[in-house]
XYZ file of C-alpha atoms in Angstrom:
164
model
C 129.577 3.198 94.533
C 125.807 3.550 94.279
C 124.348 6.498 92.405
C 122.565 8.949 94.662
C 119.001 9.256 93.406
C 117.623 12.788 93.543
C 113.973 13.279 92.806
C 112.763 16.675 91.678
C 109.232 17.657 92.461
C 107.162 17.080 89.349
C 105.667 20.207 87.835
C 102.125 19.564 86.591
C 101.151 20.518 83.048
C 99.615 23.976 82.660
C 95.948 24.314 83.437
C 95.566 27.786 81.984
C 94.590 28.924 78.571
C 91.215 30.215 77.565
C 92.064 30.148 73.881
C 93.865 27.791 71.554
C 96.862 30.104 71.223
C 97.117 30.554 75.011
C 96.942 26.793 75.557
C 99.596 26.041 72.935
C 101.926 28.704 74.305
C 101.428 27.514 77.885
C 102.379 23.948 76.949
C 105.394 25.105 74.953
C 106.624 27.247 77.850
C 106.045 24.338 80.247
C 108.236 22.065 78.105
C 110.881 24.746 77.604
C 111.156 25.219 81.352
C 111.205 21.449 81.904
C 114.232 20.919 79.700
C 116.133 23.929 81.056
C 115.466 22.806 84.628
C 116.516 19.246 83.778
C 119.929 20.463 82.573
C 120.571 23.066 85.283
C 122.972 21.722 87.876
C 124.042 18.740 85.767
C 127.646 17.793 86.536
C 130.643 18.334 84.279
C 132.038 16.550 82.326
C 129.111 14.106 82.227
C 126.772 16.752 80.808
C 128.816 16.679 77.585
C 129.936 13.060 77.668
C 128.417 10.596 75.212
C 126.697 7.836 77.179
C 124.283 6.511 74.544
C 125.072 4.997 71.126
C 123.493 7.945 69.250
C 126.100 10.314 70.712
C 123.423 12.592 72.171
C 124.521 14.599 75.202
C 122.509 16.570 77.710
C 124.284 19.817 76.838
C 123.905 19.049 73.134
C 120.120 18.777 73.456
C 119.789 22.286 74.857
C 122.240 23.635 72.286
C 120.142 22.047 69.523
C 116.858 23.387 70.906
C 118.355 26.878 71.012
C 119.056 26.630 67.276
C 115.557 25.256 66.601
C 113.946 28.190 68.456
C 116.130 30.655 66.558
C 115.299 29.059 63.234
C 111.562 28.810 63.835
C 110.806 32.112 65.526
C 113.782 34.391 64.785
C 114.310 33.460 61.114
C 117.939 32.429 61.625
C 119.216 30.088 58.924
C 120.682 26.738 60.003
C 122.655 24.861 57.377
C 123.899 21.867 59.405
C 121.329 20.524 61.858
C 123.571 17.680 63.017
C 126.174 20.236 64.133
C 123.593 21.961 66.343
C 123.847 19.032 68.765
C 127.516 19.827 69.445
C 128.199 22.422 72.147
C 131.585 24.105 71.993
C 134.285 22.998 74.419
C 134.039 26.437 76.090
C 130.305 26.108 76.768
C 129.236 25.693 80.378
C 125.916 24.374 81.642
C 125.020 27.834 82.939
C 126.002 29.489 79.659
C 124.056 27.065 77.457
C 120.937 27.221 79.637
C 121.188 31.014 79.818
C 121.444 31.270 75.997
C 118.451 28.956 75.673
C 116.353 30.987 78.104
C 117.353 34.256 76.359
C 116.414 32.775 72.982
C 113.053 31.649 74.392
C 112.423 35.205 75.641
C 113.176 36.587 72.173
C 110.949 33.948 70.549
C 108.139 34.773 72.977
C 108.451 38.453 72.079
C 107.748 37.467 68.464
C 104.876 35.215 69.522
C 103.340 37.987 71.619
C 102.327 39.638 68.351
C 100.850 36.448 66.883
C 97.229 35.916 67.886
C 95.984 34.512 64.563
C 97.059 30.867 64.457
C 96.438 30.652 60.709
C 98.754 33.572 59.928
C 102.369 32.920 58.997
C 105.079 33.366 61.607
C 106.671 36.783 60.936
C 110.058 36.196 59.330
C 111.448 39.387 57.842
C 114.211 38.541 55.420
C 113.770 34.769 55.738
C 114.919 32.639 52.830
C 112.054 30.153 53.047
C 108.272 30.458 53.394
C 106.988 30.815 56.931
C 104.697 28.192 58.422
C 101.519 29.158 60.209
C 101.720 30.154 63.859
C 99.681 27.032 64.708
C 102.081 24.726 62.848
C 105.120 26.402 64.415
C 103.732 26.085 67.948
C 102.680 22.449 67.507
C 106.033 21.589 65.927
C 107.937 23.255 68.766
C 105.814 21.431 71.366
C 106.653 18.135 69.631
C 110.342 18.956 69.198
C 110.831 20.246 72.743
C 108.790 17.424 74.288
C 110.735 14.781 72.397
C 114.063 16.176 73.526
C 112.815 16.747 77.080
C 112.183 12.994 77.209
C 115.707 12.347 75.989
C 117.004 14.760 78.650
C 115.052 12.904 81.362
C 116.791 9.648 80.470
C 120.257 11.187 80.064
C 120.062 13.040 83.379
C 118.990 9.906 85.210
C 121.887 7.982 83.635
C 124.324 10.752 84.605
C 123.499 11.216 88.273
C 120.223 9.486 89.076
C 118.210 12.710 89.102
C 114.569 12.217 88.122
C 111.418 14.314 87.945
C 110.412 17.428 86.002
């Protein structure tokens, strides 16, 4: 049986941002939304089924990115990064995407107070030194963009869906 190819309308990159911080945040939010949208509506059980040799799953990517956001912007300690790619058996697509979007909202609330890109990310009680806001934003753009690319490929392999 042939895979039904669904094409999503591509969302163009942001064109806004009068300052460096606004531009960086706009691109990060664009990528965050891209990956959440890519996973929304993905079918079970394929969304958690390993279909590539690395063992990466679509649901695992969003689970991992949730932990990365929490670590970077909310000062939560992660001790086993490999485990962050493993959603629990009780996790649903809607639940994982919802947790990701809620975490992004919390991270953005922290970033709303960060206008000086050279200043450290606020991390009350963190066990390690905080990077600069600039470094954190660029790292999160790289991390989210990399995994959004993985999600594009996995989603197309799962059900033929393409586009951002």
